[in-house]
C-alpha positions as YAML, in Angstrom:
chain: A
units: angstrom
residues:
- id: 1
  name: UNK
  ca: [-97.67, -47.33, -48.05]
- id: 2
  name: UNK
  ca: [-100.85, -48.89, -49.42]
- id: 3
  name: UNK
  ca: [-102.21, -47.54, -51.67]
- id: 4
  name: UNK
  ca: [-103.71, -49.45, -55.63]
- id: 5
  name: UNK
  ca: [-101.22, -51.87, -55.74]
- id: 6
  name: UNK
  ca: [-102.08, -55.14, -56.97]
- id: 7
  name: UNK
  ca: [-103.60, -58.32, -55.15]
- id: 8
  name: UNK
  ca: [-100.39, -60.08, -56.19]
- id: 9
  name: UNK
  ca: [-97.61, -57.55, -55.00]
- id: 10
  name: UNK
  ca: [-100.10, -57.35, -51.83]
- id: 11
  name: UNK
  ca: [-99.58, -60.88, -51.26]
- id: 12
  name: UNK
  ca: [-95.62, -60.56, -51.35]
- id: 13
  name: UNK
  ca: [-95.76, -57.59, -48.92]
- id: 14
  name: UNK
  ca: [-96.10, -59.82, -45.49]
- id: 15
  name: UNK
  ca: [-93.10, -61.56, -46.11]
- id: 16
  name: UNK
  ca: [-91.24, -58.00, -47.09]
- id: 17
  name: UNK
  ca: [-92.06, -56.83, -43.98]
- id: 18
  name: UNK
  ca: [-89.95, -58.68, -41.72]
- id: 19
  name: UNK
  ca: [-86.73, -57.55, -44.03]
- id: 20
  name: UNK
  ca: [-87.89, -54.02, -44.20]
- id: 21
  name: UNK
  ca: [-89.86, -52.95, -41.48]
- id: 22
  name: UNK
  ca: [-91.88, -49.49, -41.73]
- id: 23
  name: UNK
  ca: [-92.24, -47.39, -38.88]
- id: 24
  name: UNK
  ca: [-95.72, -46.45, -40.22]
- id: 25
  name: UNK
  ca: [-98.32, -47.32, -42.86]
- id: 26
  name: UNK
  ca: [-100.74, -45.33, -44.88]
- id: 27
  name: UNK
  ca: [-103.47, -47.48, -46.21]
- id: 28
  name: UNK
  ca: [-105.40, -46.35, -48.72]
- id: 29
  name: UNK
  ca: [-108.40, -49.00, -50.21]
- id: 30
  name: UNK
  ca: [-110.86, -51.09, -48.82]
- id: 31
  name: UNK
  ca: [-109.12, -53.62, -46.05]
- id: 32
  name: UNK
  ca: [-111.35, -56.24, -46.91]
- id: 33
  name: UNK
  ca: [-111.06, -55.97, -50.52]
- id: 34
  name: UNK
  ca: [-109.21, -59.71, -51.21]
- id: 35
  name: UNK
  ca: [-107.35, -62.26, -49.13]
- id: 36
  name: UNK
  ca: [-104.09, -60.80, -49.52]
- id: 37
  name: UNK
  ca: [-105.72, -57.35, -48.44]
- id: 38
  name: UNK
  ca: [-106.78, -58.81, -45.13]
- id: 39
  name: UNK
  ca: [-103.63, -60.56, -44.19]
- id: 40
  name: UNK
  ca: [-101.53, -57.54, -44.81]
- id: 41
  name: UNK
  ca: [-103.82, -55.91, -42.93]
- id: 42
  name: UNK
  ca: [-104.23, -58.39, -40.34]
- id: 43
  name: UNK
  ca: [-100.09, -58.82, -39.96]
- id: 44
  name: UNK
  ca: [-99.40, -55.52, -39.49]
- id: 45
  name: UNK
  ca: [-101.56, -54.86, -36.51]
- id: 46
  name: UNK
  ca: [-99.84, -58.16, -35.02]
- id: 47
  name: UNK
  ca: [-96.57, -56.26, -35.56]
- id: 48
  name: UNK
  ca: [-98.05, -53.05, -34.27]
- id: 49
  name: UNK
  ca: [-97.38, -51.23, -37.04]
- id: 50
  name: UNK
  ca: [-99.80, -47.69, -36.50]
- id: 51
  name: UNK
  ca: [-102.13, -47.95, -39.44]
- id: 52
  name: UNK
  ca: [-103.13, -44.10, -41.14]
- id: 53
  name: UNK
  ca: [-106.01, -44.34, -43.25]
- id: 54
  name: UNK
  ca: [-105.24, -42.06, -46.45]
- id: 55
  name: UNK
  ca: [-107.69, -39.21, -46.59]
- id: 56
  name: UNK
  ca: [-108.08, -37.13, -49.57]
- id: 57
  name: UNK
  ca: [-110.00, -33.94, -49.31]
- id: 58
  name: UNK
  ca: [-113.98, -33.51, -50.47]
- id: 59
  name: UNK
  ca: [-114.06, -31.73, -53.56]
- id: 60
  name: UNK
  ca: [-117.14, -29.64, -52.56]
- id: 61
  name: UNK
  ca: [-114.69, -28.88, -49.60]
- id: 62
  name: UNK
  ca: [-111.67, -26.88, -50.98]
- id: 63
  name: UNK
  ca: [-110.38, -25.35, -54.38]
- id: 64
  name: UNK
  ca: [-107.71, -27.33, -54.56]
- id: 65
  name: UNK
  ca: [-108.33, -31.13, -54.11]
- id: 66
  name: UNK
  ca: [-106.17, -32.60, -51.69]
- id: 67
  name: UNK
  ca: [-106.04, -33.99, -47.87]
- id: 68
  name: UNK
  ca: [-103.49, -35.13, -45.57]
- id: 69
  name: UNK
  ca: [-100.18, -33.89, -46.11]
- id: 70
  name: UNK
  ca: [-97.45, -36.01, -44.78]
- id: 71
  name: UNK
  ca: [-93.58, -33.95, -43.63]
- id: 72
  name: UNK
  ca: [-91.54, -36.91, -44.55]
- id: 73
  name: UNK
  ca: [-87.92, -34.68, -43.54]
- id: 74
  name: UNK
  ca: [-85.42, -32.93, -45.02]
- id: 75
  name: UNK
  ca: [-88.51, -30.63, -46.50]
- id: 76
  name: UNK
  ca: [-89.83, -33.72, -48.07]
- id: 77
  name: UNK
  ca: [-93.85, -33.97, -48.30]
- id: 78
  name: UNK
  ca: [-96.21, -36.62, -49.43]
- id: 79
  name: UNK
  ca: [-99.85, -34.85, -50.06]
- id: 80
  name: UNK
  ca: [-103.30, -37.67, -50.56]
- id: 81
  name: UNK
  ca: [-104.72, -35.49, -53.82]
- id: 82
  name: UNK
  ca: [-107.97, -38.15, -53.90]
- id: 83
  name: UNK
  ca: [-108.45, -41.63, -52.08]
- id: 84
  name: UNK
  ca: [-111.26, -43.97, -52.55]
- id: 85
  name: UNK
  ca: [-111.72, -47.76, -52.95]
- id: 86
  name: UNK
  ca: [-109.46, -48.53, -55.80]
- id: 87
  name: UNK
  ca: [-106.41, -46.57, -53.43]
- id: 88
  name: UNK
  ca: [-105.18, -42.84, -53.24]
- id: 89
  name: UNK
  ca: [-103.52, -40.26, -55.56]
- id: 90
  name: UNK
  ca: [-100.31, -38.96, -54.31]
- id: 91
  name: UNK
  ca: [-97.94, -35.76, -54.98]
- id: 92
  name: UNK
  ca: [-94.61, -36.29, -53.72]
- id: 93
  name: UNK
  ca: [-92.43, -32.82, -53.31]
- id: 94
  name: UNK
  ca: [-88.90, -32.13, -52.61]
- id: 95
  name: UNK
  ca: [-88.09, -28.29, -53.68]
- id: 96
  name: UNK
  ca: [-88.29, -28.63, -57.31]
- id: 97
  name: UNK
  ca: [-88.94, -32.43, -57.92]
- id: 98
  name: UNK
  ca: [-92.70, -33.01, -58.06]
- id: 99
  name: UNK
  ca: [-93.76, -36.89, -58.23]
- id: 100
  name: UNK
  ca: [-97.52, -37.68, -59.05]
- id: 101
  name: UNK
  ca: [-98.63, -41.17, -58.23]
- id: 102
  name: UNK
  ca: [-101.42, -42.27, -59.29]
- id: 103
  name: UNK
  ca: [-101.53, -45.57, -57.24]
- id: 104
  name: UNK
  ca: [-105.87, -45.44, -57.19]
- id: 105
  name: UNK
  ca: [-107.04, -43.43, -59.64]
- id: 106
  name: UNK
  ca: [-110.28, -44.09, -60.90]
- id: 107
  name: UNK
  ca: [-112.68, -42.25, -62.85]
- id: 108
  name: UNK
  ca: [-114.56, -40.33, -60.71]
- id: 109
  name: UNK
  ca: [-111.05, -39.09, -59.24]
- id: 110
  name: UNK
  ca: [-109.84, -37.83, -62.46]
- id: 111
  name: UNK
  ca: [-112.84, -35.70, -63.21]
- id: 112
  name: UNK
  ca: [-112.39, -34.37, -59.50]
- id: 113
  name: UNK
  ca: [-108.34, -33.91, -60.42]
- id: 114
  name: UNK
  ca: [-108.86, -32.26, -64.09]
- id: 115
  name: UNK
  ca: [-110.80, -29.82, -62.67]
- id: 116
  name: UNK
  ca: [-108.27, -28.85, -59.26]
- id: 117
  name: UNK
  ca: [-106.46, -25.54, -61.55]
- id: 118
  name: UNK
  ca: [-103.55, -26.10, -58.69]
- id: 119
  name: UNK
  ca: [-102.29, -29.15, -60.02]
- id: 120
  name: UNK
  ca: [-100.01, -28.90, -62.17]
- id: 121
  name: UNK
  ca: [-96.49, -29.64, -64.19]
- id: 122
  name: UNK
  ca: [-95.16, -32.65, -62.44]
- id: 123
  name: UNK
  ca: [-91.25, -33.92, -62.48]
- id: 124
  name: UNK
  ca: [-92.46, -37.35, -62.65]
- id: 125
  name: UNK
  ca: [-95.62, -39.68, -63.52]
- id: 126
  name: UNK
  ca: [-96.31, -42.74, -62.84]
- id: 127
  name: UNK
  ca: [-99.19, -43.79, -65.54]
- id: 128
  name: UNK
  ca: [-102.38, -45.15, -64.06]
- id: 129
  name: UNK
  ca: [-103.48, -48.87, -63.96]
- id: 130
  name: UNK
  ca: [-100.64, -49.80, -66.51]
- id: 131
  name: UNK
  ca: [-101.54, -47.38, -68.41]
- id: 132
  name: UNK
  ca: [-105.02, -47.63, -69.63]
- id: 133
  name: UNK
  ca: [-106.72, -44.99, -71.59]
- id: 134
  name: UNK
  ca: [-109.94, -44.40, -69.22]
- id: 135
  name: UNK
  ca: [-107.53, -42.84, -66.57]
- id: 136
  name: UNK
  ca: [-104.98, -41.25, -68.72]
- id: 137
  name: UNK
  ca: [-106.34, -39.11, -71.34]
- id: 138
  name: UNK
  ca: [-104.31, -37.17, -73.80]
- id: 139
  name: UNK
  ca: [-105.51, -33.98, -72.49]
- id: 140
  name: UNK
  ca: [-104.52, -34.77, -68.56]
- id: 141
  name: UNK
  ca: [-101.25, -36.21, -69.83]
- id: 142
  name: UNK
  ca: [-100.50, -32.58, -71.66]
- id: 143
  name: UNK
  ca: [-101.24, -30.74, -68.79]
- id: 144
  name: UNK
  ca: [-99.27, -32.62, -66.76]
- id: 145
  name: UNK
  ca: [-96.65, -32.39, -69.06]
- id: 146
  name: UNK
  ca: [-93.98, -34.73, -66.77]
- id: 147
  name: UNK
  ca: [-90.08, -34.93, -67.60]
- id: 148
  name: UNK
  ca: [-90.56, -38.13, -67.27]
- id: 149
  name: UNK
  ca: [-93.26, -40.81, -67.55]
- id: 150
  name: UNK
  ca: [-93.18, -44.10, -65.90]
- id: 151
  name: UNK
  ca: [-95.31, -47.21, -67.15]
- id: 152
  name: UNK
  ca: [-95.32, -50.41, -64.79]
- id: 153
  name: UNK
  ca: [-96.78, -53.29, -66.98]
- id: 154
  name: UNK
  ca: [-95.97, -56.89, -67.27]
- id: 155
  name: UNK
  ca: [-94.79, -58.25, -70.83]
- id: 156
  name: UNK
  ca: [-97.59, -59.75, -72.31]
- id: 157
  name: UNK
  ca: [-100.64, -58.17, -69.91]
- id: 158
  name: UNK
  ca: [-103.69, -60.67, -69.65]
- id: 159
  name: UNK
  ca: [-105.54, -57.38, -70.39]
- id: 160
  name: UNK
  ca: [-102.71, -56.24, -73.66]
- id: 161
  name: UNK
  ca: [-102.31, -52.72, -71.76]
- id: 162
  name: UNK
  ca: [-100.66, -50.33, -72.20]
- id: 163
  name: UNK
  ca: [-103.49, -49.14, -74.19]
- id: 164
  name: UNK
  ca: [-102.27, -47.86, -77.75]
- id: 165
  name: UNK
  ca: [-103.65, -44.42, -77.43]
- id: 166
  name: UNK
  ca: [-101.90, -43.79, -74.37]
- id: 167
  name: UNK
  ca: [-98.43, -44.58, -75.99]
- id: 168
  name: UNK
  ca: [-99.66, -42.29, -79.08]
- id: 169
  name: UNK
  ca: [-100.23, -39.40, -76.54]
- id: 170
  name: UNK
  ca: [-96.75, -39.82, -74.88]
- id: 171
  name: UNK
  ca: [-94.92, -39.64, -78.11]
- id: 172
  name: UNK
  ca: [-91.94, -36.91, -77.52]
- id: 173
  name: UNK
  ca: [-91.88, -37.47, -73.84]
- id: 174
  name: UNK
  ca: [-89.03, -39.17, -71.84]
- id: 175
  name: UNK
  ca: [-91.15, -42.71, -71.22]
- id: 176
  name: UNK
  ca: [-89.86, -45.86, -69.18]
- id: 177
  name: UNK
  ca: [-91.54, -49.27, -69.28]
- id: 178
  name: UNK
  ca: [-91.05, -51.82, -66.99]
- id: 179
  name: UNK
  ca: [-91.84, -54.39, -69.67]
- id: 180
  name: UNK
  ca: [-89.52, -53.10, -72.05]
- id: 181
  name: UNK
  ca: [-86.42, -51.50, -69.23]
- id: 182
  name: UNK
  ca: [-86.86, -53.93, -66.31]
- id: 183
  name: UNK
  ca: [-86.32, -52.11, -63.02]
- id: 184
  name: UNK
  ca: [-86.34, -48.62, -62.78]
- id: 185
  name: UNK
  ca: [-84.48, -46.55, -60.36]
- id: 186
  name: UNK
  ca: [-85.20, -42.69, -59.58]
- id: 187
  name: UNK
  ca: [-82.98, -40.32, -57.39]
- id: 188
  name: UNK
  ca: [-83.23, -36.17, -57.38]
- id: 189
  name: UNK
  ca: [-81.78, -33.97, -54.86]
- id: 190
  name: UNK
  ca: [-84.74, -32.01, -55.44]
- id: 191
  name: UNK
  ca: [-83.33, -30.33, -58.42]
- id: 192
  name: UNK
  ca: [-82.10, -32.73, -60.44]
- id: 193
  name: UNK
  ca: [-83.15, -36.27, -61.67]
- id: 194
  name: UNK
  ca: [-81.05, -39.24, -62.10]
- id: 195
  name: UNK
  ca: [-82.93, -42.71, -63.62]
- id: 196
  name: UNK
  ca: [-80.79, -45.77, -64.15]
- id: 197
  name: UNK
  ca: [-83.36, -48.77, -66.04]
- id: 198
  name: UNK
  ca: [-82.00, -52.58, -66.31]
- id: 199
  name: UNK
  ca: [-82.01, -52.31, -69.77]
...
């Protein structure tokens, strides 16, 4: 899955490839959006890898946002809530366990998401663009009110995110940081939720 990441974890993904090869991609972005865009891109069809472009639904279009929905087994789904330039929103659901990934959420997408009255409580967050404040307001965090909130930030970000407010507006939830825990491991049988951090 593409969807938001980085241009530098997009450059590492051609060599991951060959150690872990998917079955199928979901793209979500522009494929011309940086060097390390276009090679991915460019690698995988060598491989032929099938290529699905992540489509999020029109807002004008439905009640609830939302587009494809993927049946990943097992009862397993991955839904594209919003994709655009920056990348794609995702839900993840198994039974109980309800992951929201945020992997391209921009502005425009939030308004479009606050709105959408079927989202709601979430298992699991991942914050948006390590977490800055434009695309995780207090009141969207609250509604979402997640079990548990995951941050993935470098120590010392060239932009000094995570943006204090955000951190203010998690205060009495269960948060992770990748820049204060390491690596951060999630498992749920759909009911449960197990998290093991580095430190």
């Amino acid at each position: 899955m593409v969807a938001g990441i980085a241009n530098s974890q997009l450059a590492a993904l051609p060599g991951t490839l060959e150690r872990f090869p998917p079955e199928r991609v979901l793209w979500a972005g522009l494929e011309w959006s940086s060097r390390s865009a276009r090679r991915l891109r460019t690698t995988l069809e060598q491989a032929e890898i099938p290529i699905d472009e992540a489509q999020g639904a029109e807002p004008q279009c439905a009640l609830c946002i939302g587009g494809q929905v993927l049946e990943l087994g097992d009862g397993i789904t991955l839904e594209v809530l919003a994709a655009g330039k920056q990348g794609a929103v995702l839900l993840l659901t198994w039974e109980n366990f309800r992951a929201l990934l945020p992997l391209g959420l921009d502005v425009a997408s939030l308004e479009a998401l606050q709105d959408d009255h079927c989202l709601r409580q979430v298992s699991l967050m991942l914050l948006a663009d390590q977490g800055a404040a434009g695309v995780n307001p207090p009141e969207w965090l609250a509604r979402l009110d997640p079990q548990l909130a995951l941050l993935s930030v470098g120590a010392d970000d060239a932009r000094g995110l995570p943006d204090a407010e955000v951190i203010d507006a998690l205060q009495g939830y269960n948060l992770l940081r990748t820049d204060l825990n390491g690596w951060i491991e999630v498992g749920t049988d759909g009911e449960r939720l197990w998290v093991k951090a580095e430190r």
